[in-house]
XYZ file of C-alpha atoms in Angstrom:
373
model
C 17.355 -21.892 13.749
C 16.498 -22.982 10.217
C 19.154 -25.173 8.671
C 19.518 -26.468 5.134
C 21.253 -29.227 3.219
C 24.292 -28.832 1.012
C 23.729 -25.850 -1.256
C 22.809 -26.352 -4.914
C 21.570 -23.599 -7.191
C 20.420 -20.438 -5.359
C 16.779 -21.286 -6.101
C 17.187 -24.819 -4.765
C 19.020 -23.568 -1.694
C 16.263 -21.105 -0.902
C 13.629 -23.824 -1.422
C 15.445 -26.047 1.100
C 15.492 -23.165 3.549
C 11.777 -22.571 2.971
C 10.950 -26.236 3.541
C 12.930 -26.195 6.770
C 11.086 -23.086 7.883
C 7.615 -24.445 7.131
C 8.348 -27.735 8.904
C 8.469 -25.714 12.124
C 5.096 -24.048 11.474
C 1.493 -25.122 11.941
C -0.060 -25.672 8.511
C -3.538 -25.014 9.946
C -2.744 -21.677 11.595
C -1.143 -18.299 11.016
C -0.069 -16.985 7.642
C 1.196 -20.421 6.653
C -2.350 -21.704 7.000
C -3.686 -18.770 4.975
C -1.213 -19.259 2.115
C -1.815 -23.015 2.102
C -5.574 -22.538 1.861
C -5.565 -19.690 -0.676
C -2.818 -20.778 -3.077
C -1.684 -24.351 -2.409
C -0.247 -24.827 -5.906
C 1.784 -21.626 -5.765
C 3.148 -22.466 -2.334
C 4.051 -25.982 -3.449
C 5.943 -24.601 -6.454
C 8.027 -22.445 -4.107
C 8.692 -25.329 -1.720
C 9.719 -27.533 -4.653
C 12.109 -24.928 -6.046
C 10.081 -24.297 -9.212
C 9.356 -20.685 -8.189
C 10.462 -18.020 -5.705
C 7.774 -16.424 -3.497
C 7.393 -12.666 -3.061
C 9.343 -11.361 -0.098
C 6.187 -10.449 1.843
C 5.286 -14.158 1.965
C 8.650 -14.967 3.536
C 8.220 -12.133 6.059
C 4.800 -13.490 7.037
C 6.181 -16.992 7.557
C 8.938 -15.535 9.729
C 6.218 -13.766 11.711
C 4.592 -17.162 12.279
C 7.949 -18.512 13.417
C 8.329 -15.682 15.929
C 4.914 -16.521 17.385
C 5.914 -20.140 17.884
C 9.636 -19.986 18.698
C 10.185 -16.402 19.865
C 11.863 -13.376 18.330
C 15.332 -14.872 18.843
C 14.542 -17.481 16.161
C 13.748 -14.745 13.656
C 16.890 -12.802 14.535
C 18.797 -15.871 13.384
C 16.642 -16.931 10.438
C 15.632 -13.506 9.155
C 18.967 -12.240 7.769
C 19.685 -15.624 6.200
C 16.221 -15.670 4.632
C 16.864 -12.269 3.081
C 20.263 -13.286 1.656
C 18.964 -16.541 0.220
C 15.871 -14.876 -1.211
C 17.923 -12.166 -2.941
C 20.218 -14.777 -4.468
C 17.288 -16.933 -5.568
C 15.505 -14.008 -7.224
C 18.677 -12.959 -9.037
C 19.212 -16.514 -10.308
C 15.573 -17.013 -11.265
C 15.597 -13.810 -13.318
C 18.450 -15.073 -15.514
C 16.039 -17.536 -17.165
C 15.303 -16.751 -20.829
C 11.566 -16.470 -20.182
C 11.966 -14.212 -17.135
C 11.073 -10.864 -18.816
C 7.817 -12.158 -20.283
C 6.923 -14.054 -17.112
C 7.551 -11.066 -14.848
C 5.568 -8.789 -17.145
C 2.583 -11.156 -17.058
C 2.793 -11.389 -13.291
C 2.935 -7.625 -12.970
C -0.198 -7.183 -15.088
C -1.979 -9.794 -12.979
C -0.847 -8.181 -9.733
C -2.057 -4.753 -10.811
C -5.453 -6.212 -11.671
C -5.555 -7.807 -8.213
C -4.706 -4.471 -6.646
C -7.457 -2.673 -8.530
C -9.979 -5.345 -7.557
C -8.913 -5.154 -3.892
C -9.294 -1.358 -3.909
C -12.787 -1.673 -5.400
C -13.682 -4.338 -2.854
C -12.478 -2.087 -0.020
C -14.738 0.734 -1.185
C -17.738 -1.592 -1.518
C -17.239 -3.031 1.951
C -16.764 0.373 3.559
C -20.003 1.519 1.939
C -21.821 -1.565 3.196
C -20.523 -1.027 6.725
C -21.494 2.630 6.543
C -25.029 1.646 5.598
C -25.227 -0.546 8.704
C -23.855 2.184 10.962
C -27.198 3.959 11.129
C -28.857 0.878 12.577
C -27.728 0.425 16.154
C -28.653 -3.244 16.329
C -27.187 -4.146 12.956
C -24.014 -2.193 13.601
C -23.029 -4.658 16.303
C -24.500 -7.745 14.697
C -23.051 -10.714 12.830
C -23.418 -9.099 9.399
C -21.314 -6.115 10.477
C -18.719 -8.485 11.932
C -18.605 -10.449 8.680
C -18.185 -7.279 6.604
C -15.467 -5.978 8.926
C -13.585 -9.267 8.576
C -13.856 -9.147 4.784
C -12.698 -5.523 4.804
C -9.598 -6.469 6.795
C -8.741 -9.128 4.195
C -9.387 -6.709 1.320
C -6.998 -4.219 2.903
C -4.361 -6.917 3.284
C -4.841 -7.950 -0.355
C -4.515 -4.335 -1.467
C -1.357 -3.756 0.542
C 0.294 -7.030 -0.513
C -0.532 -6.605 -4.191
C 0.972 -3.111 -4.136
C 4.174 -4.331 -2.499
C 4.418 -7.237 -4.927
C 3.832 -4.997 -7.945
C 6.692 -2.739 -6.868
C 8.923 -5.775 -6.268
C 8.154 -7.079 -9.760
C 8.769 -3.655 -11.291
C 12.206 -3.439 -9.709
C 13.052 -6.889 -11.109
C 11.823 -5.899 -14.573
C 13.812 -2.665 -14.411
C 16.910 -4.608 -13.447
C 16.500 -6.897 -16.451
C 15.943 -3.947 -18.776
C 18.953 -2.118 -17.396
C 21.513 -4.886 -17.662
C 22.208 -4.501 -21.403
C 22.621 -0.752 -21.014
C 24.876 -1.120 -18.014
C 22.547 0.837 -15.723
C 22.601 0.108 -12.004
C 19.489 -1.010 -10.182
C 18.800 -2.432 -6.721
C 19.745 -6.114 -6.576
C 16.567 -7.041 -4.749
C 13.198 -5.538 -4.046
C 13.593 -5.234 -0.308
C 12.231 -2.487 1.950
C 13.000 0.911 0.487
C 13.729 -0.365 -3.030
C 11.292 2.141 -4.484
C 13.078 4.980 -2.692
C 16.360 3.817 -4.243
C 14.988 4.989 -7.579
C 13.712 8.291 -6.214
C 16.565 10.268 -7.710
C 15.491 9.332 -11.239
C 12.615 11.853 -11.430
C 13.571 13.405 -14.786
C 13.990 9.951 -16.324
C 10.602 8.627 -15.223
C 8.463 10.558 -17.746
C 10.643 9.301 -20.593
C 10.412 5.716 -19.373
C 6.672 6.087 -18.873
C 6.206 7.384 -22.417
C 8.234 4.482 -23.818
C 6.175 1.947 -21.884
C 2.882 3.478 -23.027
C 4.070 3.576 -26.628
C 5.008 -0.099 -26.415
C 1.606 -1.029 -24.994
C 3.135 -2.152 -21.699
C 0.395 -0.691 -19.524
C 1.041 -2.875 -16.503
C 4.666 -1.806 -16.270
C 3.667 1.836 -16.784
C 1.203 1.617 -13.902
C 3.795 -0.034 -11.678
C 6.239 2.749 -12.517
C 3.692 5.275 -11.252
C 3.204 3.146 -8.106
C 6.944 3.229 -7.460
C 7.078 6.979 -8.110
C 4.282 7.519 -5.585
C 6.527 5.975 -2.917
C 9.380 8.365 -3.611
C 10.306 11.372 -1.521
C 7.356 13.788 -1.097
C 9.477 16.759 -2.208
C 9.917 15.113 -5.613
C 6.170 14.796 -6.257
C 5.547 18.346 -7.578
C 8.722 18.097 -9.663
C 7.533 14.843 -11.196
C 4.096 16.277 -11.943
C 5.711 19.224 -13.731
C 7.906 16.848 -15.722
C 4.883 14.774 -16.717
C 3.010 17.865 -17.863
C 5.971 19.124 -19.876
C 6.298 15.703 -21.524
C 2.640 15.728 -22.604
C 1.707 13.143 -19.981
C -0.678 15.210 -17.864
C -3.249 12.412 -18.151
C -0.976 10.286 -15.943
C -1.161 12.737 -13.020
C -4.558 11.570 -11.657
C -3.277 7.980 -11.498
C -0.134 9.139 -9.722
C -2.167 11.113 -7.184
C -4.457 8.132 -6.578
C -1.451 5.985 -5.750
C -0.123 8.670 -3.393
C -3.547 8.840 -1.730
C -3.126 5.158 -0.781
C 0.056 5.850 1.213
C 0.118 5.781 5.037
C -1.301 8.929 6.681
C 2.040 10.582 7.474
C 3.263 10.073 3.903
C -0.020 11.351 2.489
C 0.181 14.471 4.641
C 3.801 15.062 3.618
C 2.853 14.781 -0.054
C -0.036 17.240 0.346
C 2.311 19.601 2.198
C 4.916 19.370 -0.589
C 2.329 20.084 -3.275
C 0.960 23.082 -1.395
C 4.461 24.438 -0.783
C 5.177 24.180 -4.516
C 2.086 26.210 -5.381
C 0.076 23.224 -6.542
C -2.971 23.824 -4.364
C -5.346 22.083 -6.801
C -3.325 18.846 -6.768
C -2.941 19.057 -2.992
C -6.707 19.421 -2.579
C -7.385 16.580 -4.998
C -5.010 14.329 -3.101
C -6.732 15.100 0.180
C -10.179 14.497 -1.293
C -9.068 11.057 -2.422
C -7.604 10.349 1.015
C -10.949 10.484 2.833
C -11.975 7.073 1.478
C -9.694 5.437 4.062
C -10.746 4.536 7.658
C -11.586 7.564 9.805
C -8.718 6.817 12.179
C -6.269 7.244 9.313
C -8.025 10.447 8.219
C -7.509 11.747 11.766
C -3.800 10.886 11.639
C -3.484 12.678 8.305
C -5.155 15.787 9.713
C -2.922 15.791 12.785
C 0.159 15.405 10.579
C -0.971 18.387 8.472
C -1.538 20.475 11.582
C 1.875 19.474 12.869
C 3.410 20.591 9.576
C 1.779 24.009 9.903
C -0.829 23.316 7.215
C -4.218 24.082 8.873
C -5.766 25.069 5.528
C -4.962 21.635 4.103
C -6.274 19.938 7.241
C -9.515 21.899 6.863
C -9.693 20.906 3.173
C -9.295 17.274 4.212
C -12.136 17.537 6.698
C -14.364 19.391 4.218
C -13.917 16.472 1.813
C -14.686 14.087 4.680
C -17.896 15.951 5.516
C -19.017 15.755 1.885
C -18.151 12.087 1.401
C -19.056 10.367 4.675
C -22.056 10.197 7.007
C -22.209 12.696 9.896
C -21.537 9.869 12.342
C -18.441 8.747 10.437
C -17.200 12.320 10.182
C -17.709 12.879 13.910
C -15.808 9.655 14.673
C -12.660 11.177 13.168
C -12.288 13.395 16.242
C -12.162 10.522 18.742
C -8.366 10.354 19.028
C -7.821 14.101 19.585
C -11.142 15.882 20.187
C -9.641 19.134 21.467
C -7.710 19.596 18.233
C -9.981 17.961 15.698
C -13.548 18.773 16.762
C -13.199 22.550 16.176
C -11.484 21.886 12.864
C -14.290 19.541 11.791
C -16.951 22.092 12.735
C -15.162 24.826 10.774
C -14.928 22.550 7.751
C -18.603 21.574 8.022
C -19.653 25.215 8.248
C -17.756 25.880 5.030
C -19.625 23.081 3.271
C -23.186 24.071 4.216
C -25.303 25.079 7.219
C -27.136 21.769 6.882
C -23.947 19.710 7.110
C -22.718 21.853 10.017
C -25.935 21.133 11.890
C -25.691 17.388 11.228
C -22.060 17.246 12.320
C -22.880 19.245 15.458
C -25.565 16.741 16.409
C -23.284 13.781 15.703
C -20.521 15.272 17.844
C -22.936 15.913 20.711
C -24.283 12.372 20.447
C -20.758 11.006 20.539
C -19.616 13.258 23.366
C -16.778 14.692 21.266
C -17.910 18.260 20.860
C -16.539 19.865 23.981
C -13.634 21.441 22.115
C -15.985 23.149 19.684
C -18.813 24.027 22.001
C -18.312 27.772 21.584
C -19.087 27.309 17.879
C -22.335 25.332 18.312
C-alpha cells in the first residue's frame, strides 16, 4: 500500500503519493525506467509537485507495481491514485497560466502524434521490404525495426490519449464562465461523456478555426472520433451543413486509428446511413495497420452482416500491401477469410488474384478458397 504524509495542496499530496509509489519500483526497469530515461526532467517536476503527469503515466507505474507486489497492491493504490490525480489536475488548472499552458501542450502533443503516425508508416514499409528476403526477415535488422515499430505504436497511442485528456481540461476551463458542465477529469471514457454534443461540435470547431487554435480544433476531432459510432454520420452531415466538409477527411483518419471493433462499427454505421463513400474511405485508411488488426476488422464486419464492407477492406488491402502481407491476414480464420480475400483480389485484377493465390498456397492458408483457384 502506498502511504503519504499529511496532506497539503492537492498537487503536493499527489506528488507525495507519487514519490511513495516510485520508491517501491525499480528505476532501471519497467515503465518507470522508460520514463526516467526518456524524460527525466518531466518526471522530476511531477515528483517535486511542480507538475501533474498524464494519467497514462500513473497507470503505467501502477502496472510496474503490480509486477513487483501483485495485483492486490494495485487494488489498494489504484483508486486512491485516481482520486488524488483528479484533485491535483483540478487544482493545477486553477492557475492563471493554465489555459495558455494547456493549449501549448496540446499543440505539442498533436505534433508528437503526427510524427509517431508517420514513423509507424515508415517502419512498416521498411519491414515490408525485408519480408521478401527470407534471411533478412528473421535477422537482426528486422528485429530492430520491429522493436522500433512497437515503440512508435506506443508513442502514437499515448499521445492520442494525452491529447484527449488535455482537450477535456481545456474544455472544462472554457466552460466554467458559461456555467457548462464538463467531466471533472479525463479518465477512461471521458471522450464518450461528450458524445451527446454532436450538434454543438461543428460550431465549436468553427470558432476554434476562426481563432487560429488549430491544435484544439484537431483535438476536438480526435475526441469526436471516439464517440458512439452511430453519431459519426450525423456529425459528418452537420460538418457539411456548416461549411466544414474539409474537416471530414481528418475526422475519418482519426476514426481509422481506432481499435478494429470500433473501426468496423464506424464503417457499419456509415454504410447504414447511406454514406458508402465515407465507409469505403475509412476502410481504405484502415489497411495501414498490422494485418492481424485488419483481420479482426474484417471478422467484425462479417459478424455485423456487412460482407460488402469486409470485401472492400480486403480489396484495399490487396492494393496497398504485398501479396505475402495480404495472405497473412487470413491466418487467424482461414476458412472465413481466405475466400473473402480471393474474391477481393479477383475484383482488383487477375494479376493480383494470381499473386494472392500463390501467396496463400505458399502459406498453407488457401484450403478454404481452393474451389476458386
